[in-house]
Amino acid sequence: MITEKLTDDIAGIKRTAEILKNGGIAAIPTETVYGLAASAFNDGAIAKIFAAKGRPQDNPLIVHIAEFNDLNELVAEIPQKAKELAERFWPGPLTIVFKKSKQIAKNVSAGLDTVAVRMPSNAVARAVIKESGLPLAAPSANLSGSPSPTSAEHVISDLDGKIDAVIISGDSDVGVESTVVSLSTTPPRLLRPGFVTAEQLKEILPDLVIDKAVTEQLKVGEKAESPGMMYKHYSPKTEVYLVEADSQAFCRFVNRKKNSVAVCFREDMEKIEIPVLCLGSSQSGEEQAKNLFTLLRECDNLKANAVYVRAPEKKGVGLAVYNRLIRAAGFKIIKPKTVIGLTGPSGAGKSSLRGIAEQMGYGFINCDAVARKATEEKDCKKELRDAFGEDVFDENGNLIRSALAKKAFISKEKTELLNRTIFPFINRLIEKEIEKSGNNKIILDAPTLYESGADRHCDGIIVITAKEEERLKRILCRDGITEADALLRLRAGKSDDFYKEKTEHIIYNNGSFTELAEKFKDKLCLLGGN
Ligand code: TXA
Ligand code: MG
């Protein structure tokens, strides 16, 4: 089939009306997105829409009218609240679900006893409806599952050769599909958020409830009031992930992702170091809505492995953007954790800060404990045995830590051998512990944070250090080892210069605990963002 490319003037409108009256299907502009129209009274024409889009048969269509009176032949009754909604929002991006009349083609409503109706404000759409003299069923004019079309080019890229005609007109003003509200349920229900916001609807429908499917994935067996909300939808070919994080955490998160695209807000742009697309201002749901679908289509041109999108706020028009994005992401939502590394030479007092960190809402991972756990793993024990011999284990096969310490801290080479052996095991466990933690913010307390490569888990790193004699005192009373062993351990550690090269966040713990705690809190606020 050759798809006719029509103009958005009288000639194009007349030709479109003729095609529709003859049972054809044609894409038309609306203020929300382009729609693929057919007569709502002609089930053969409606069937062509389902076929061209590859749309699941159980997903009903919206019927478009030009005048309020056109409603009469479509619905069984017109509730008072519908009149009030129409008065305020029609023509415009609001769809109302009614009990349906018998005239509606069966497949328009996909077997439901209701029908969704809207009166578009786009002048070309209204002219086509009037010229054809028909109510027009019209889903978005995209292939089912792909981003909705906000320009004639999008329609052509998805449906050229599959539909009778497309009117080439300007880009859609709104950019996301209409708000769908059902008056056929009590209380009334918001089924799909859009440009007309939940907050605005509540002024007329104070008892409006927001359907669970708007912001959540329904479980197997749960039925969506609006069948279209069940599906993965709006997706580019590239895998999309929705990231719920503030600006700082989002940027840190995506900057670690290789071969990916970030989709963010204008205010995030300059902090992002990977290929990036901008949704608009984080404060303007309207701007985000307008850019959303074009941007999702653009992602595929960038040939990345994944797209990470910063989630908008779920209010106003932002709720509509969020609703489309969780579907584009197939409900894959990431809440990145903030991980702050805490390190420094042995005995400097960093572990005493655990209580302070926990008071500030941080989870605390003690990497010494993780290391101990790692050395209990079978594979790790085997490698330790190969490196340090049988006599670092007791007769039950348990590691004798003091025996290992003696052997490992005797020389630089031996210390390095120990590190090479156990660090990979420790890092794998650290990753698991971070994932497992119920906290969104975590302190990673690791004496050998840099040496082990565990610094790669961290968004920021704080070093605690102190004078050598202070540290020796602390080690002796804390660990119950001999002074000779304690000195060995101190000398195996790194100098202050080593840390100075790595981070500017160094705290000297040569005074009181209160002083240390205050400095630590300041650093956490700076690095952890609260
Ligand atoms: O802005 C829009 O509404 C665009 C333009 C073209 O008007 N149309 C549009 O249609 O978005 P479509 O088919 O892509 O989405 C229709 C949505 C689906 O989620 C569908 O399940 C829901 O409306 N829907 C249609 N009839 C319904 C009904 N009787 N009850 C509940 N939900 C219904
Ligand atoms: Mg659609």
Coordinates of C-alpha atoms in Angstrom, one line a residue, residues 31 55 107 157-158 167 238 262 316 382 443 456 517:
E31 CA -2.6 18.5 20.2
R55 CA -2.0 -3.6 18.7
N107 CA -13.8 -3.8 18.6
S157 CA 8.9 6.1 10.2
D158 CA 6.5 3.6 12.0
I167 CA -1.6 14.5 7.2
T238 CA 17.7 0.5 23.5
A262 CA 21.9 9.7 30.1
G316 CA 1.4 17.9 37.8
K382 CA 42.4 -22.6 48.9
I443 CA 29.7 4.1 54.8
R456 CA 35.5 2.1 43.0
A517 CA 32.7 13.7 65.2

